[in-house]
Coordinates of C-alpha atoms in Angstrom, one line a residue:
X1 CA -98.1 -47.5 108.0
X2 CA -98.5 -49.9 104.8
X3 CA -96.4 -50.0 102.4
X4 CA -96.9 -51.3 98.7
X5 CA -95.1 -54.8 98.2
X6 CA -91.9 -54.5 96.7
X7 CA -89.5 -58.0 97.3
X8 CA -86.4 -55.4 97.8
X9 CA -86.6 -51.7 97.3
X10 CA -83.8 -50.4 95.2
X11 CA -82.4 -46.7 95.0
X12 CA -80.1 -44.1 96.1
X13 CA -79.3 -40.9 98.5
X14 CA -81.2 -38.1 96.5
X15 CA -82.4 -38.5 92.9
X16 CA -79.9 -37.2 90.8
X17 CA -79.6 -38.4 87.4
X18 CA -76.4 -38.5 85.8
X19 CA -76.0 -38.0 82.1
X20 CA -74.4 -41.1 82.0
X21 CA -77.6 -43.4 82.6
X22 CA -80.3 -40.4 81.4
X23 CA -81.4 -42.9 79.3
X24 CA -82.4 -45.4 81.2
X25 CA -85.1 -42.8 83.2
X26 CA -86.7 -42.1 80.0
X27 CA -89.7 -39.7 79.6
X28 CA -91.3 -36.4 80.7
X29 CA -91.0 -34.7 83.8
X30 CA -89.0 -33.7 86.9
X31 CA -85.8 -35.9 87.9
X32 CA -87.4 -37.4 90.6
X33 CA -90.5 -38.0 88.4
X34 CA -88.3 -39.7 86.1
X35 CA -86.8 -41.3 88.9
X36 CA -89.3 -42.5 90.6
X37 CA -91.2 -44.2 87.5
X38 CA -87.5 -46.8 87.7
X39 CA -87.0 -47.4 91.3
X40 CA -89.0 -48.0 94.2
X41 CA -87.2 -45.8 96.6
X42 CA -85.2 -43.0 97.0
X43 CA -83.3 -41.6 100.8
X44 CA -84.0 -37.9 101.6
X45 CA -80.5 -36.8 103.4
X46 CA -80.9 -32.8 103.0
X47 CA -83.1 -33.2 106.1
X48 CA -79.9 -33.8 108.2
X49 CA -78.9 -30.2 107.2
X50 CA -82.2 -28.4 107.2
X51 CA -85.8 -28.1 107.9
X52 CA -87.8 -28.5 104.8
X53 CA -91.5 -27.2 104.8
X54 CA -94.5 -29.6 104.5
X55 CA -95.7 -28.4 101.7
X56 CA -92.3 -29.4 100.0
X57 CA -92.4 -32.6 100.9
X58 CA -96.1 -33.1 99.4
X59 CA -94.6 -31.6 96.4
X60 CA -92.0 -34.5 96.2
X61 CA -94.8 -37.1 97.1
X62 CA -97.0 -35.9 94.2
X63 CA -94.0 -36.4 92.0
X64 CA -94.2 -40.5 92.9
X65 CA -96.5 -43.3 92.0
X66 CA -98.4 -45.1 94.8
X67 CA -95.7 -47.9 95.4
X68 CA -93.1 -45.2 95.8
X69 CA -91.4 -45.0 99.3
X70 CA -89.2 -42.3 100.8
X71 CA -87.0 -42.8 103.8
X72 CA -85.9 -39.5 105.4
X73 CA -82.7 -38.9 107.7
X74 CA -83.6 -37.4 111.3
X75 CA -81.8 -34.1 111.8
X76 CA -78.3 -33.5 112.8
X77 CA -79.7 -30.9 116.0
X78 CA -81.4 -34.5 117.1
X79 CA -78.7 -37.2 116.4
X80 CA -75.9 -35.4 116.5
X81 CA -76.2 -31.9 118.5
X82 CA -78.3 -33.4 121.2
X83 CA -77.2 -36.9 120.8
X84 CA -80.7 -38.0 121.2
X85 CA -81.0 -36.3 124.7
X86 CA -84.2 -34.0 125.0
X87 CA -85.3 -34.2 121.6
X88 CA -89.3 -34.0 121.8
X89 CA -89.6 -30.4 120.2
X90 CA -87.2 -31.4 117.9
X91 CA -88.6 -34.1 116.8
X92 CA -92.2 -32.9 117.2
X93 CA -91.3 -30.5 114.2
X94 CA -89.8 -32.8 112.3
X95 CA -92.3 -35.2 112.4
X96 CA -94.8 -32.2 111.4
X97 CA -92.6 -31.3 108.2
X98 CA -92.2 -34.9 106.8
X99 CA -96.5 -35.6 107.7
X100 CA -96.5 -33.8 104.2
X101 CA -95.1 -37.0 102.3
X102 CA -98.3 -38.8 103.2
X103 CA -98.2 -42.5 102.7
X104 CA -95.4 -41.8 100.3
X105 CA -93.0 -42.3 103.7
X106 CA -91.5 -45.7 104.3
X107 CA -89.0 -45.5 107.0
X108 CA -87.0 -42.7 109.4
X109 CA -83.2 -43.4 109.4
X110 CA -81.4 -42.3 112.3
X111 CA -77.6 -42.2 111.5
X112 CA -75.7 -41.6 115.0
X113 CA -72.6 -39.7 115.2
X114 CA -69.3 -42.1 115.7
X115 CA -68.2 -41.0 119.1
X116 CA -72.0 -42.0 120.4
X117 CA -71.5 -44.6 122.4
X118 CA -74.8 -47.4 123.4
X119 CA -76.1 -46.3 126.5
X120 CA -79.2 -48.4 127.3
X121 CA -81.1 -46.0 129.7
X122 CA -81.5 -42.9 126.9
X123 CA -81.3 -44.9 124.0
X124 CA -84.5 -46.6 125.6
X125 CA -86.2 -43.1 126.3
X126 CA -85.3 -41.6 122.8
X127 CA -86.7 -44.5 120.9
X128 CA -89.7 -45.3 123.0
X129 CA -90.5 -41.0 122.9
X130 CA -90.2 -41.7 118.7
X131 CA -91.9 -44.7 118.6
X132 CA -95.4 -42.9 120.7
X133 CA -95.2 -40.1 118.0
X134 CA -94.3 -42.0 114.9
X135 CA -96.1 -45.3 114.2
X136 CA -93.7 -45.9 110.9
X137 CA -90.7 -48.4 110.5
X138 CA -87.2 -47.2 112.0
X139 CA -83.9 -47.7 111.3
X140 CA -80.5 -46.7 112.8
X141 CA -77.2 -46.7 111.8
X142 CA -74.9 -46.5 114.7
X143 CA -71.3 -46.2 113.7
X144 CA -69.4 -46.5 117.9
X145 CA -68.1 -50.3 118.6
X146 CA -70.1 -50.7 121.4
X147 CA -73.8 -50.7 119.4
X148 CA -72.1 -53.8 118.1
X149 CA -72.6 -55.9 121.1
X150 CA -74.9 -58.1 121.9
X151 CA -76.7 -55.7 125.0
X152 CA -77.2 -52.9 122.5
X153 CA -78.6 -55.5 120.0
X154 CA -81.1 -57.3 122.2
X155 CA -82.6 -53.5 123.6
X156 CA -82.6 -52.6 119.9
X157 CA -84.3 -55.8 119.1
X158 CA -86.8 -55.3 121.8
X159 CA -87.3 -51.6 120.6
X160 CA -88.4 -52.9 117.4
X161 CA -85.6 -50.5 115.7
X162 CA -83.6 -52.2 112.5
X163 CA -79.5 -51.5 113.0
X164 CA -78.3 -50.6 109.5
X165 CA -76.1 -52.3 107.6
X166 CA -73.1 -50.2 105.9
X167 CA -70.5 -50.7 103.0
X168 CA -67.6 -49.4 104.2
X169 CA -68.1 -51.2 107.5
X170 CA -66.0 -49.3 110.6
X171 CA -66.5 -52.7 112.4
X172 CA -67.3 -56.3 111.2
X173 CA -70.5 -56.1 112.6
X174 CA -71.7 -53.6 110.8
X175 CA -71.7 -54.9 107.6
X176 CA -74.7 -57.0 108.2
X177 CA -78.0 -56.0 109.3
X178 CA -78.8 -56.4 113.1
X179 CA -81.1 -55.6 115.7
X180 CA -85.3 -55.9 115.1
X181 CA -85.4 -57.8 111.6
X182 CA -88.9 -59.5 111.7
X183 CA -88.7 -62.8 113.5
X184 CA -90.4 -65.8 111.5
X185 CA -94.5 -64.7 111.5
X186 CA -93.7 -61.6 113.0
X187 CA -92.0 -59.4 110.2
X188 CA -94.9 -57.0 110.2
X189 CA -93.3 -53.6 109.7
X190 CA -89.5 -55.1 110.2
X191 CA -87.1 -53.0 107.5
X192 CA -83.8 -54.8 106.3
X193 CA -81.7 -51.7 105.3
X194 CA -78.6 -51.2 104.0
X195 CA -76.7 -48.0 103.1
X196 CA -73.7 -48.8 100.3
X197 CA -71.1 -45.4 100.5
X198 CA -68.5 -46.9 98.2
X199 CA -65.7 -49.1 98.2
X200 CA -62.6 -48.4 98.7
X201 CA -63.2 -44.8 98.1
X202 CA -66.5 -43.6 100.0
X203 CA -68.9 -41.7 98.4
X204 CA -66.7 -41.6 95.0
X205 CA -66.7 -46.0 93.9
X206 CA -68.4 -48.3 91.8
X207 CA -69.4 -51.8 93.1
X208 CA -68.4 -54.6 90.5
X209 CA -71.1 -57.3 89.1
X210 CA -69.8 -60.1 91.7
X211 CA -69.9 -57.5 94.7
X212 CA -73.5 -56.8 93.8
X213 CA -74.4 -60.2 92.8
X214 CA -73.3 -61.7 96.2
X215 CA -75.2 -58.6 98.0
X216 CA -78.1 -59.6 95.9
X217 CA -77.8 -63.3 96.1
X218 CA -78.3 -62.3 100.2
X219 CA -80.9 -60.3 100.0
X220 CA -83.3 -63.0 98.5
X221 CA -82.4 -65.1 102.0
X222 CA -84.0 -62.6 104.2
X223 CA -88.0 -63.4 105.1
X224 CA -90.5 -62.1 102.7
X225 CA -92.0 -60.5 106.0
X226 CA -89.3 -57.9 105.8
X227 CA -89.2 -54.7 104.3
X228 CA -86.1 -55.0 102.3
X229 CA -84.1 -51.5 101.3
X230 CA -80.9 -51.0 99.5
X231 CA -79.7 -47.2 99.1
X232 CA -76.7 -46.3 97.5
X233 CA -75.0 -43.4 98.7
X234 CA -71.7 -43.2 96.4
X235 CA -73.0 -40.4 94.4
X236 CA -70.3 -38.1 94.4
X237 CA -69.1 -39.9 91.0
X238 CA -72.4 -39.9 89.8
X239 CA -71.9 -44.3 90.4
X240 CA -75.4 -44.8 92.5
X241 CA -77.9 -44.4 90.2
X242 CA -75.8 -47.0 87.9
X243 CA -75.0 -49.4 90.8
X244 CA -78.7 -49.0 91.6
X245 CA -80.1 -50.1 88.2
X246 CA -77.7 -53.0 87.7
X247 CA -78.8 -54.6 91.1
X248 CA -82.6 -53.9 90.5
X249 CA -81.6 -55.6 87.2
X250 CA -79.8 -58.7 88.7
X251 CA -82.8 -59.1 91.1

């Protein structure tokens, strides 16, 4: 699946636009219209929660230019009810609903629930079952100790799946990106992602200028062959969409 090439895709969990910034999303429309003419990308989460028909998600697509990528969170009844065990209807329908965003889809996150712990033999199956249905980048964001390791990194490395990398980080490890990043020449399709929930408070926190300067001054170190993707997900203060234009501005 191409995408349009962006050096690092900037944006946040939704597309809510607080009061506080309106301005800077100036013009006609919808807010992700509005949105989406500023920033490259935006995180759909509400799939987590609940199907959403196709025909919604061709309505959201519509709403975006051609460079404009979406990356949509697998359901909770896959990641976290089945805990990636037996999933194929599952993920048969969900694959069907998000079809409707087109080439407008960038990247499927898989965020595992914390008590999951790395087992190689259905990890294998799951993401081998997704990968002969889906053909698109993937990312997941394990948040149990042992995906830290170096076993669960090599299998996710030769699964060609990116591990996340999260602010708050529940273990060193996670703060940086790991698993399949796109080796030197071989970066086709590779996605650098990182998911920013606010620090110290999650969800609720601004990042200051030198935190985002430093995140920023590593991005630009990763190989061009990389798909690079910074969400911020500390929208509960309404502080993503601001954190998200400074960076886009500092890059």
């Amino acid at each position: 699946m191409k995408q349009a090439s962006h050096p690092v895709r900037v944006g946040t969990a939704a597309w809510s636009i607080p009061r506080a910034v309106a301005g800077s999303f100036p013009g006609e429309g919808s807010h992700l219209a509005r949105y989406a003419r500023v920033l490259h990308c935006a995180e759909i989460n509400t799939s987590f929660y609940r199907s959403h028909r196709p025909e919604t998600y061709a309505r959201w697509a519509a709403q975006t230019p051609p460079g404009f990528r979406f990356a949509v969170k697998l359901p909770r009844t896959i990641t976290h009810d089945q805990r990636l065990r037996a999933s194929r209807a599952l993920l048969t329908r969900f694959l069907e609903e998000v079809s409707g965003l087109g080439d407008r889809l960038g990247v499927l996150l898989v965020q595992l629930p914390p008590s999951l712990v790395f087992e190689a033999r259905p990890v294998r199956t799951f993401f081998d079952l997704l990968a002969g249905l889906f053909e698109g980048a993937v990312v997941c964001e394990p948040r149990h100790a042992t995906w830290f390791e170096p076993l669960a990194d090599r299998w996710l490395v030769k699964l060609r799946i990116g591990r996340v990398a999260a602010d708050p980080a529940r273990w060193p490890a996670a703060a940086v990106p790991g698993g399949w990043l796109g080796p030197a020449g071989d970066g086709a399709g590779a996605v650098v992602y990182h998911r920013w929930h606010g620090s110290p408070r999650t969800y609720y926190s601004a990042y200051g200028d030198d935190w985002l300067h430093a995140r920023a001054a590593e991005l630009q170190r990763w190989p061009r062959a990389a798909e690079r993707w910074c969400i911020f997900d500390n929208t509960a203060s309404g502080a993503a969409a601001a954190d998200a234009l400074r960076l886009q501005a500092i890059l």
